mmCIF file of C-alpha atoms in Angstrom:
data_model
loop_
_atom_site.group_PDB
_atom_site.id
_atom_site.type_symbol
_atom_site.label_atom_id
_atom_site.label_comp_id
_atom_site.label_asym_id
_atom_site.label_seq_id
_atom_site.Cartn_x
_atom_site.Cartn_y
_atom_site.Cartn_z
ATOM 1 C CA UNK A 1 19.364 -16.065 6.561
ATOM 2 C CA UNK A 2 19.406 -17.995 3.322
ATOM 3 C CA UNK A 3 22.407 -17.870 1.054
ATOM 4 C CA UNK A 4 22.209 -19.276 -2.464
ATOM 5 C CA UNK A 5 18.843 -21.021 -2.070
ATOM 6 C CA UNK A 6 15.631 -19.593 -3.437
ATOM 7 C CA UNK A 7 13.244 -17.942 -0.980
ATOM 8 C CA UNK A 8 10.048 -20.022 -0.864
ATOM 9 C CA UNK A 9 6.762 -18.103 -0.941
ATOM 10 C CA UNK A 10 3.103 -19.003 -0.389
ATOM 11 C CA UNK A 11 0.356 -16.534 -1.338
ATOM 12 C CA UNK A 12 -2.896 -16.428 0.629
ATOM 13 C CA UNK A 13 -5.699 -14.560 -1.130
ATOM 14 C CA UNK A 14 -5.721 -14.979 -4.908
ATOM 15 C CA UNK A 15 -7.724 -11.972 -6.089
ATOM 16 C CA UNK A 16 -6.218 -9.286 -8.355
ATOM 17 C CA UNK A 17 -3.382 -8.403 -5.980
ATOM 18 C CA UNK A 18 -2.676 -11.977 -4.893
ATOM 19 C CA UNK A 19 -2.298 -12.983 -8.539
ATOM 20 C CA UNK A 20 0.078 -10.070 -8.997
ATOM 21 C CA UNK A 21 2.182 -11.337 -6.077
ATOM 22 C CA UNK A 22 2.211 -14.860 -7.521
ATOM 23 C CA UNK A 23 3.300 -13.546 -10.920
ATOM 24 C CA UNK A 24 6.115 -11.422 -9.467
ATOM 25 C CA UNK A 25 7.353 -14.327 -7.314
ATOM 26 C CA UNK A 26 7.553 -16.644 -10.342
ATOM 27 C CA UNK A 27 9.388 -13.944 -12.304
ATOM 28 C CA UNK A 28 12.036 -13.324 -9.626
ATOM 29 C CA UNK A 29 15.103 -15.546 -10.034
ATOM 30 C CA UNK A 30 15.668 -15.630 -6.255
ATOM 31 C CA UNK A 31 12.098 -16.615 -5.399
ATOM 32 C CA UNK A 32 9.980 -19.748 -5.730
ATOM 33 C CA UNK A 33 6.190 -20.003 -5.465
ATOM 34 C CA UNK A 34 5.373 -23.152 -3.483
ATOM 35 C CA UNK A 35 1.645 -22.780 -2.622
ATOM 36 C CA UNK A 36 -1.536 -20.774 -3.166
ATOM 37 C CA UNK A 37 -4.461 -20.423 -0.779
ATOM 38 C CA UNK A 38 -7.970 -18.974 -1.097
ATOM 39 C CA UNK A 39 -11.467 -19.847 0.144
ATOM 40 C CA UNK A 40 -12.614 -19.923 -3.478
ATOM 41 C CA UNK A 41 -11.745 -22.792 -5.828
ATOM 42 C CA UNK A 42 -8.809 -22.820 -8.208
ATOM 43 C CA UNK A 43 -11.239 -22.848 -11.145
ATOM 44 C CA UNK A 44 -13.161 -19.801 -9.909
ATOM 45 C CA UNK A 45 -9.906 -17.913 -9.462
ATOM 46 C CA UNK A 46 -8.388 -18.917 -12.816
ATOM 47 C CA UNK A 47 -4.981 -19.699 -11.307
ATOM 48 C CA UNK A 48 -4.466 -23.011 -13.111
ATOM 49 C CA UNK A 49 -1.268 -21.665 -14.667
ATOM 50 C CA UNK A 50 0.445 -22.273 -11.309
ATOM 51 C CA UNK A 51 1.219 -25.963 -10.794
ATOM 52 C CA UNK A 52 1.681 -25.636 -7.031
ATOM 53 C CA UNK A 53 -0.379 -27.097 -4.152
ATOM 54 C CA UNK A 54 -3.612 -25.170 -3.560
ATOM 55 C CA UNK A 55 -5.318 -24.860 -0.159
ATOM 56 C CA UNK A 56 -8.659 -23.409 0.890
ATOM 57 C CA UNK A 57 -7.696 -22.320 4.412
ATOM 58 C CA UNK A 58 -4.643 -20.867 6.137
ATOM 59 C CA UNK A 59 -4.668 -23.754 8.645
ATOM 60 C CA UNK A 60 -4.587 -26.333 5.844
ATOM 61 C CA UNK A 61 -1.622 -24.508 4.340
ATOM 62 C CA UNK A 62 0.198 -24.346 7.690
ATOM 63 C CA UNK A 63 -0.498 -28.033 8.402
ATOM 64 C CA UNK A 64 0.663 -29.187 4.959
ATOM 65 C CA UNK A 65 4.283 -29.722 5.976
ATOM 66 C CA UNK A 66 5.509 -27.628 3.029
ATOM 67 C CA UNK A 67 8.810 -25.803 3.480
ATOM 68 C CA UNK A 68 7.712 -22.144 3.296
ATOM 69 C CA UNK A 69 9.877 -19.119 4.164
ATOM 70 C CA UNK A 70 7.412 -16.308 3.489
ATOM 71 C CA UNK A 71 3.620 -16.051 3.481
ATOM 72 C CA UNK A 72 2.184 -13.189 1.412
ATOM 73 C CA UNK A 73 -1.128 -12.027 2.850
ATOM 74 C CA UNK A 74 -3.375 -10.622 0.113
ATOM 75 C CA UNK A 75 -6.757 -11.250 1.762
ATOM 76 C CA UNK A 76 -9.403 -8.641 2.719
ATOM 77 C CA UNK A 77 -8.009 -5.887 4.982
ATOM 78 C CA UNK A 78 -9.737 -7.033 8.167
ATOM 79 C CA UNK A 79 -7.974 -10.423 7.945
ATOM 80 C CA UNK A 80 -4.439 -9.062 7.498
ATOM 81 C CA UNK A 81 -3.454 -8.766 11.166
ATOM 82 C CA UNK A 82 -4.842 -12.086 12.502
ATOM 83 C CA UNK A 83 -3.449 -14.031 9.532
ATOM 84 C CA UNK A 84 -0.054 -12.328 9.831
ATOM 85 C CA UNK A 85 0.110 -13.174 13.546
ATOM 86 C CA UNK A 86 -0.794 -16.816 12.867
ATOM 87 C CA UNK A 87 1.796 -17.088 10.077
ATOM 88 C CA UNK A 88 4.538 -15.546 12.254
ATOM 89 C CA UNK A 89 3.680 -17.799 15.213
ATOM 90 C CA UNK A 90 4.141 -20.830 12.964
ATOM 91 C CA UNK A 91 7.626 -19.715 11.932
ATOM 92 C CA UNK A 92 7.148 -17.658 8.767
ATOM 93 C CA UNK A 93 8.173 -14.235 7.613
ATOM 94 C CA UNK A 94 5.218 -12.306 6.165
ATOM 95 C CA UNK A 95 4.487 -9.837 3.395
ATOM 96 C CA UNK A 96 1.309 -7.916 4.248
ATOM 97 C CA UNK A 97 -0.642 -6.036 1.616
ATOM 98 C CA UNK A 98 -1.728 -2.554 2.647
ATOM 99 C CA UNK A 99 -3.026 -1.810 5.209
ATOM 100 C CA UNK A 100 -1.220 -4.074 7.695
ATOM 101 C CA UNK A 101 -4.202 -3.801 10.085
ATOM 102 C CA UNK A 102 -7.394 -1.771 10.611
ATOM 103 C CA UNK A 103 -6.674 -0.710 14.201
ATOM 104 C CA UNK A 104 -3.555 0.402 16.046
ATOM 105 C CA UNK A 105 -3.884 -2.343 18.735
ATOM 106 C CA UNK A 106 -3.990 -5.005 15.975
ATOM 107 C CA UNK A 107 -0.961 -3.450 14.260
ATOM 108 C CA UNK A 108 0.877 -3.437 17.618
ATOM 109 C CA UNK A 109 0.088 -7.153 18.071
ATOM 110 C CA UNK A 110 1.712 -7.853 14.675
ATOM 111 C CA UNK A 111 4.813 -5.886 15.738
ATOM 112 C CA UNK A 112 4.954 -7.645 19.109
ATOM 113 C CA UNK A 113 4.614 -11.102 17.514
ATOM 114 C CA UNK A 114 7.292 -10.374 14.901
ATOM 115 C CA UNK A 115 9.731 -9.330 17.649
ATOM 116 C CA UNK A 116 8.851 -12.305 19.862
ATOM 117 C CA UNK A 117 9.421 -14.831 17.058
ATOM 118 C CA UNK A 118 12.270 -12.905 15.337
ATOM 119 C CA UNK A 119 10.433 -12.806 11.995
ATOM 120 C CA UNK A 120 10.457 -10.088 9.351
ATOM 121 C CA UNK A 121 7.276 -8.231 8.385
ATOM 122 C CA UNK A 122 7.295 -6.556 4.973
ATOM 123 C CA UNK A 123 4.528 -4.015 4.380
ATOM 124 C CA UNK A 124 3.524 -3.418 0.775
ATOM 125 C CA UNK A 125 3.770 0.300 0.007
ATOM 126 C CA UNK A 126 4.535 0.127 -3.680
ATOM 127 C CA UNK A 127 4.429 3.872 -4.405
ATOM 128 C CA UNK A 128 7.792 4.334 -2.683
ATOM 129 C CA UNK A 129 9.476 2.643 -5.637
ATOM 130 C CA UNK A 130 8.252 4.971 -8.392
ATOM 131 C CA UNK A 131 10.950 7.298 -9.779
ATOM 132 C CA UNK A 132 9.199 10.579 -8.723
ATOM 133 C CA UNK A 133 8.900 9.249 -5.129
ATOM 134 C CA UNK A 134 12.579 8.249 -5.020
ATOM 135 C CA UNK A 135 13.514 11.673 -6.410
ATOM 136 C CA UNK A 136 11.372 13.759 -4.007
ATOM 137 C CA UNK A 137 12.645 11.691 -1.049
ATOM 138 C CA UNK A 138 16.210 12.682 -1.944
ATOM 139 C CA UNK A 139 15.155 16.335 -2.389
ATOM 140 C CA UNK A 140 13.602 16.433 1.093
ATOM 141 C CA UNK A 141 16.375 14.504 2.879
ATOM 142 C CA UNK A 142 19.231 16.423 1.251
ATOM 143 C CA UNK A 143 17.718 19.733 2.390
ATOM 144 C CA UNK A 144 17.536 21.104 -1.181
ATOM 145 C CA UNK A 145 13.927 22.190 -0.557
ATOM 146 C CA UNK A 146 14.748 23.799 2.786
ATOM 147 C CA UNK A 147 11.962 24.117 5.344
ATOM 148 C CA UNK A 148 8.653 22.530 4.336
ATOM 149 C CA UNK A 149 5.803 25.064 4.421
ATOM 150 C CA UNK A 150 2.765 23.357 2.883
ATOM 151 C CA UNK A 151 1.924 19.923 1.509
ATOM 152 C CA UNK A 152 -1.299 19.203 -0.370
ATOM 153 C CA UNK A 153 -2.249 15.631 -1.220
ATOM 154 C CA UNK A 154 -5.130 15.143 -3.688
ATOM 155 C CA UNK A 155 -6.560 11.688 -4.386
ATOM 156 C CA UNK A 156 -9.521 11.712 -6.776
ATOM 157 C CA UNK A 157 -10.409 8.231 -7.997
ATOM 158 C CA UNK A 158 -13.371 6.397 -9.458
ATOM 159 C CA UNK A 159 -14.727 3.466 -7.472
ATOM 160 C CA UNK A 160 -18.300 2.656 -8.468
ATOM 161 C CA UNK A 161 -20.540 -0.410 -8.698
ATOM 162 C CA UNK A 162 -17.973 -2.065 -10.972
ATOM 163 C CA UNK A 163 -15.679 -2.152 -7.931
ATOM 164 C CA UNK A 164 -18.087 -2.311 -4.988
ATOM 165 C CA UNK A 165 -19.890 -5.455 -6.122
ATOM 166 C CA UNK A 166 -22.740 -6.940 -4.080
ATOM 167 C CA UNK A 167 -21.564 -9.821 -1.923
ATOM 168 C CA UNK A 168 -17.896 -8.793 -2.092
ATOM 169 C CA UNK A 169 -15.731 -7.566 0.785
ATOM 170 C CA UNK A 170 -15.068 -4.132 -0.725
ATOM 171 C CA UNK A 171 -17.275 -1.640 1.093
ATOM 172 C CA UNK A 172 -17.794 -3.850 4.148
ATOM 173 C CA UNK A 173 -16.997 -2.040 7.416
ATOM 174 C CA UNK A 174 -15.246 -4.972 9.130
ATOM 175 C CA UNK A 175 -13.322 -6.346 6.133
ATOM 176 C CA UNK A 176 -12.596 -3.156 4.177
ATOM 177 C CA UNK A 177 -12.305 -0.560 6.948
ATOM 178 C CA UNK A 178 -12.803 2.559 4.861
ATOM 179 C CA UNK A 179 -11.678 4.548 1.835
ATOM 180 C CA UNK A 180 -8.430 5.738 3.414
ATOM 181 C CA UNK A 181 -7.423 2.164 4.270
ATOM 182 C CA UNK A 182 -8.203 0.416 0.989
ATOM 183 C CA UNK A 183 -7.717 3.135 -1.611
ATOM 184 C CA UNK A 184 -5.341 5.743 -0.289
ATOM 185 C CA UNK A 185 -3.210 4.357 2.562
ATOM 186 C CA UNK A 186 -0.165 4.181 0.272
ATOM 187 C CA UNK A 187 -0.447 7.933 -0.353
ATOM 188 C CA UNK A 188 -0.568 8.547 3.388
ATOM 189 C CA UNK A 189 2.508 6.305 3.594
ATOM 190 C CA UNK A 190 4.349 8.478 1.058
ATOM 191 C CA UNK A 191 3.436 11.601 3.024
ATOM 192 C CA UNK A 192 4.645 10.062 6.308
ATOM 193 C CA UNK A 193 7.817 8.709 4.645
ATOM 194 C CA UNK A 194 8.686 12.169 3.313
ATOM 195 C CA UNK A 195 7.509 14.567 6.000
ATOM 196 C CA UNK A 196 6.926 12.572 9.195
ATOM 197 C CA UNK A 197 4.000 12.399 11.581
ATOM 198 C CA UNK A 198 1.008 14.747 11.748
ATOM 199 C CA UNK A 199 -0.906 16.421 14.574
ATOM 200 C CA UNK A 200 -3.776 18.884 15.171
ATOM 201 C CA UNK A 201 -5.982 17.031 12.673
ATOM 202 C CA UNK A 202 -9.330 18.452 11.517
ATOM 203 C CA UNK A 203 -11.570 16.604 9.080
ATOM 204 C CA UNK A 204 -14.900 16.619 7.249
ATOM 205 C CA UNK A 205 -16.385 13.573 5.547
ATOM 206 C CA UNK A 206 -19.206 12.951 3.078
ATOM 207 C CA UNK A 207 -20.928 10.014 1.398
ATOM 208 C CA UNK A 208 -22.087 11.346 -1.966
ATOM 209 C CA UNK A 209 -22.823 8.431 -4.272
ATOM 210 C CA UNK A 210 -21.844 5.312 -2.330
ATOM 211 C CA UNK A 211 -24.691 5.168 0.185
ATOM 212 C CA UNK A 212 -25.939 1.890 -1.298
ATOM 213 C CA UNK A 213 -22.442 0.546 -2.062
ATOM 214 C CA UNK A 214 -20.325 1.021 1.080
ATOM 215 C CA UNK A 215 -20.664 1.236 4.852
ATOM 216 C CA UNK A 216 -18.432 4.342 5.038
ATOM 217 C CA UNK A 217 -17.604 7.722 3.515
ATOM 218 C CA UNK A 218 -16.505 8.160 -0.095
ATOM 219 C CA UNK A 219 -14.961 11.642 0.275
ATOM 220 C CA UNK A 220 -13.140 13.800 2.780
ATOM 221 C CA UNK A 221 -11.182 16.971 3.495
ATOM 222 C CA UNK A 222 -8.477 16.553 6.142
ATOM 223 C CA UNK A 223 -6.059 19.233 7.331
ATOM 224 C CA UNK A 224 -3.269 19.030 9.885
ATOM 225 C CA UNK A 225 0.174 20.203 10.930
ATOM 226 C CA UNK A 226 3.382 18.245 10.611
ATOM 227 C CA UNK A 227 5.212 17.467 13.834
ATOM 228 C CA UNK A 228 8.433 18.481 12.027
ATOM 229 C CA UNK A 229 6.967 21.853 10.938
ATOM 230 C CA UNK A 230 4.695 23.061 8.182
ATOM 231 C CA UNK A 231 1.069 22.262 7.455
ATOM 232 C CA UNK A 232 -0.744 19.932 5.132
ATOM 233 C CA UNK A 233 -4.044 18.698 3.793
ATOM 234 C CA UNK A 234 -5.432 15.541 2.249
ATOM 235 C CA UNK A 235 -8.414 15.873 -0.089
ATOM 236 C CA UNK A 236 -9.838 12.616 -1.353
ATOM 237 C CA UNK A 237 -12.827 11.084 -3.103
ATOM 238 C CA UNK A 238 -13.850 7.864 -4.837
ATOM 239 C CA UNK A 239 -16.952 9.601 -6.259
ATOM 240 C CA UNK A 240 -15.268 10.701 -9.481
ATOM 241 C CA UNK A 241 -17.386 9.703 -12.479
ATOM 242 C CA UNK A 242 -16.299 6.789 -14.705
ATOM 243 C CA UNK A 243 -12.484 6.815 -14.283
ATOM 244 C CA UNK A 244 -9.654 7.961 -12.014
ATOM 245 C CA UNK A 245 -8.883 11.665 -12.248
ATOM 246 C CA UNK A 246 -5.604 12.121 -10.371
ATOM 247 C CA UNK A 247 -3.488 11.517 -7.347
ATOM 248 C CA UNK A 248 -1.083 14.364 -6.755
ATOM 249 C CA UNK A 249 1.165 15.969 -4.185
ATOM 250 C CA UNK A 250 2.035 19.650 -4.134
ATOM 251 C CA UNK A 251 4.894 20.885 -1.920
ATOM 252 C CA UNK A 252 5.607 24.531 -1.152
ATOM 253 C CA UNK A 253 8.948 24.905 0.622
ATOM 254 C CA UNK A 254 11.552 27.501 1.561
ATOM 255 C CA UNK A 255 13.686 27.029 -1.580
ATOM 256 C CA UNK A 256 11.029 26.181 -4.138
ATOM 257 C CA UNK A 257 7.913 24.283 -5.087
ATOM 258 C CA UNK A 258 7.157 20.890 -6.592
ATOM 259 C CA UNK A 259 4.035 19.151 -7.872
ATOM 260 C CA UNK A 260 3.964 15.422 -8.567
ATOM 261 C CA UNK A 261 0.805 14.437 -10.420
ATOM 262 C CA UNK A 262 -0.772 12.217 -13.034
ATOM 263 C CA UNK A 263 -3.235 9.425 -12.337
ATOM 264 C CA UNK A 264 -0.791 7.600 -10.044
ATOM 265 C CA UNK A 265 1.626 10.318 -8.860
ATOM 266 C CA UNK A 266 3.743 9.159 -11.776
ATOM 267 C CA UNK A 267 5.083 12.432 -13.203
ATOM 268 C CA UNK A 268 6.717 15.612 -11.936
ATOM 269 C CA UNK A 269 4.400 18.331 -13.270
ATOM 270 C CA UNK A 270 6.110 21.341 -11.709
ATOM 271 C CA UNK A 271 9.595 21.870 -10.302
ATOM 272 C CA UNK A 272 11.027 25.313 -9.588
ATOM 273 C CA UNK A 273 13.796 25.179 -6.996
ATOM 274 C CA UNK A 274 16.615 27.624 -6.233
ATOM 275 C CA UNK A 275 19.905 26.709 -7.969
ATOM 276 C CA UNK A 276 18.525 23.395 -9.167
ATOM 277 C CA UNK A 277 17.847 21.808 -12.532
ATOM 278 C CA UNK A 278 15.429 18.906 -12.729
ATOM 279 C CA UNK A 279 17.046 15.675 -14.034
ATOM 280 C CA UNK A 280 15.236 13.339 -16.389
ATOM 281 C CA UNK A 281 13.663 10.547 -14.343
ATOM 282 C CA UNK A 282 13.159 6.949 -15.394
ATOM 283 C CA UNK A 283 9.578 6.224 -16.554
ATOM 284 C CA UNK A 284 7.059 5.032 -13.948
ATOM 285 C CA UNK A 285 5.477 1.598 -14.360
ATOM 286 C CA UNK A 286 1.863 1.730 -15.601
ATOM 287 C CA UNK A 287 -1.033 1.489 -13.159
ATOM 288 C CA UNK A 288 -2.528 -1.854 -12.182
ATOM 289 C CA UNK A 289 -5.324 -2.570 -14.653
ATOM 290 C CA UNK A 290 -8.341 -4.309 -13.137
ATOM 291 C CA UNK A 291 -10.443 -4.051 -16.307
ATOM 292 C CA UNK A 292 -13.193 -1.570 -15.444
ATOM 293 C CA UNK A 293 -11.115 0.291 -12.839
ATOM 294 C CA UNK A 294 -7.467 1.175 -12.359
ATOM 295 C CA UNK A 295 -5.093 1.027 -9.381
ATOM 296 C CA UNK A 296 -1.695 2.392 -8.418
ATOM 297 C CA UNK A 297 1.612 1.775 -10.184
ATOM 298 C CA UNK A 298 2.658 -1.838 -10.770
ATOM 299 C CA UNK A 299 5.678 -1.980 -8.483
ATOM 300 C CA UNK A 300 5.141 -5.331 -6.754
ATOM 301 C CA UNK A 301 8.251 -6.710 -8.461
ATOM 302 C CA UNK A 302 10.323 -4.324 -6.309
ATOM 303 C CA UNK A 303 8.532 -5.561 -3.182
ATOM 304 C CA UNK A 304 9.361 -9.224 -3.906
ATOM 305 C CA UNK A 305 12.961 -8.334 -4.838
ATOM 306 C CA UNK A 306 13.357 -6.500 -1.514
ATOM 307 C CA UNK A 307 12.064 -9.540 0.407
ATOM 308 C CA UNK A 308 14.524 -11.825 -1.396
ATOM 309 C CA UNK A 309 17.413 -9.413 -0.809
ATOM 310 C CA UNK A 310 16.620 -8.913 2.883
ATOM 311 C CA UNK A 311 16.241 -12.628 3.622
ATOM 312 C CA UNK A 312 19.438 -13.346 1.671
ATOM 313 C CA UNK A 313 21.211 -10.822 3.876
ATOM 314 C CA UNK A 314 22.076 -8.314 1.147
ATOM 315 C CA UNK A 315 19.682 -5.390 1.757
ATOM 316 C CA UNK A 316 17.690 -3.402 4.298
ATOM 317 C CA UNK A 317 13.903 -3.663 4.448
ATOM 318 C CA UNK A 318 12.152 -0.985 2.347
ATOM 319 C CA UNK A 319 8.914 -0.611 4.321
ATOM 320 C CA UNK A 320 9.289 -1.947 7.831
ATOM 321 C CA UNK A 321 6.581 -2.999 10.257
ATOM 322 C CA UNK A 322 6.809 0.192 12.345
ATOM 323 C CA UNK A 323 6.157 2.339 9.273
ATOM 324 C CA UNK A 324 3.209 0.112 8.360
ATOM 325 C CA UNK A 325 1.876 0.571 11.886
ATOM 326 C CA UNK A 326 2.318 4.345 11.692
ATOM 327 C CA UNK A 327 0.094 4.541 8.597
ATOM 328 C CA UNK A 328 -2.630 2.615 10.460
ATOM 329 C CA UNK A 329 -2.215 5.018 13.393
ATOM 330 C CA UNK A 330 -2.591 8.106 11.167
ATOM 331 C CA UNK A 331 -5.683 6.762 9.388
ATOM 332 C CA UNK A 332 -7.242 5.791 12.707
ATOM 333 C CA UNK A 333 -6.654 9.289 14.128
ATOM 334 C CA UNK A 334 -8.255 10.839 11.037
ATOM 335 C CA UNK A 335 -11.257 8.508 11.253
ATOM 336 C CA UNK A 336 -11.645 9.225 14.982
ATOM 337 C CA UNK A 337 -13.005 12.645 13.881
ATOM 338 C CA UNK A 338 -16.035 11.150 12.092
#
């Protein structure tokens, strides 16, 4: 592991999220951006502010001879697993944007390759870093809530023709994978992180206003039981008119109830727990602003900091490859009911 030297990053995929990665790398004192890669040109992407080598294929990047520690994979979902495997095989640690793969076998191949080549895989699940998430994690783990009875996750977002543009990868079955993968996998991650695995899944899906925009559902009701006890449901839609409505989590437990809400699960809206007074939490970062549509909280700086800390030997990984694989597994089991 590196001591004292900066961790050298290359970013592949320079869309909205890739640019965010590049920005956070350049801002982190322990990190250095050494290359960018995308099939589009530098001019099209408007990344001229970065005076680093630019490549138009992963192979060109890998064959460049550049000294790279970490490759951040910010390409369409369907490319995450094969690109991660190729990067690991050529001696790099990887940061994989959500989801790490679109199928469990592909996710398992990433895990297998990382173990074989002794390389770290960091999965981007930025919602774990927001103050309400950190707080509720402590409440669950400390036992202050007692037994978990019910968990309700609501994700109601707007994704219309401003997002699902003709000719883009969003909405494509092979590259996108579905609403739960692209839009809401980080909420499933939070649920798994807090309450563990699910079983006895039942689901209903609908495609209300995206029939001409996507190759998959835009809405669904999913209910299940937690392996650790209690029951839950996930209600989601991208059919909300004009702008995001909310993403929220409601928990009913033995010793009290909590609701975390707001557009990005960024505020504790209700907290009534036996012998407990709610502390004041630090403010949550604003949501990613993509112009006509909005995304989840801007916490990629924490992701890059964690990578630097782990590879410098001073911290544990925040979202490991097995947790990333588990999210893929859960989404796949839900989608198996279509």
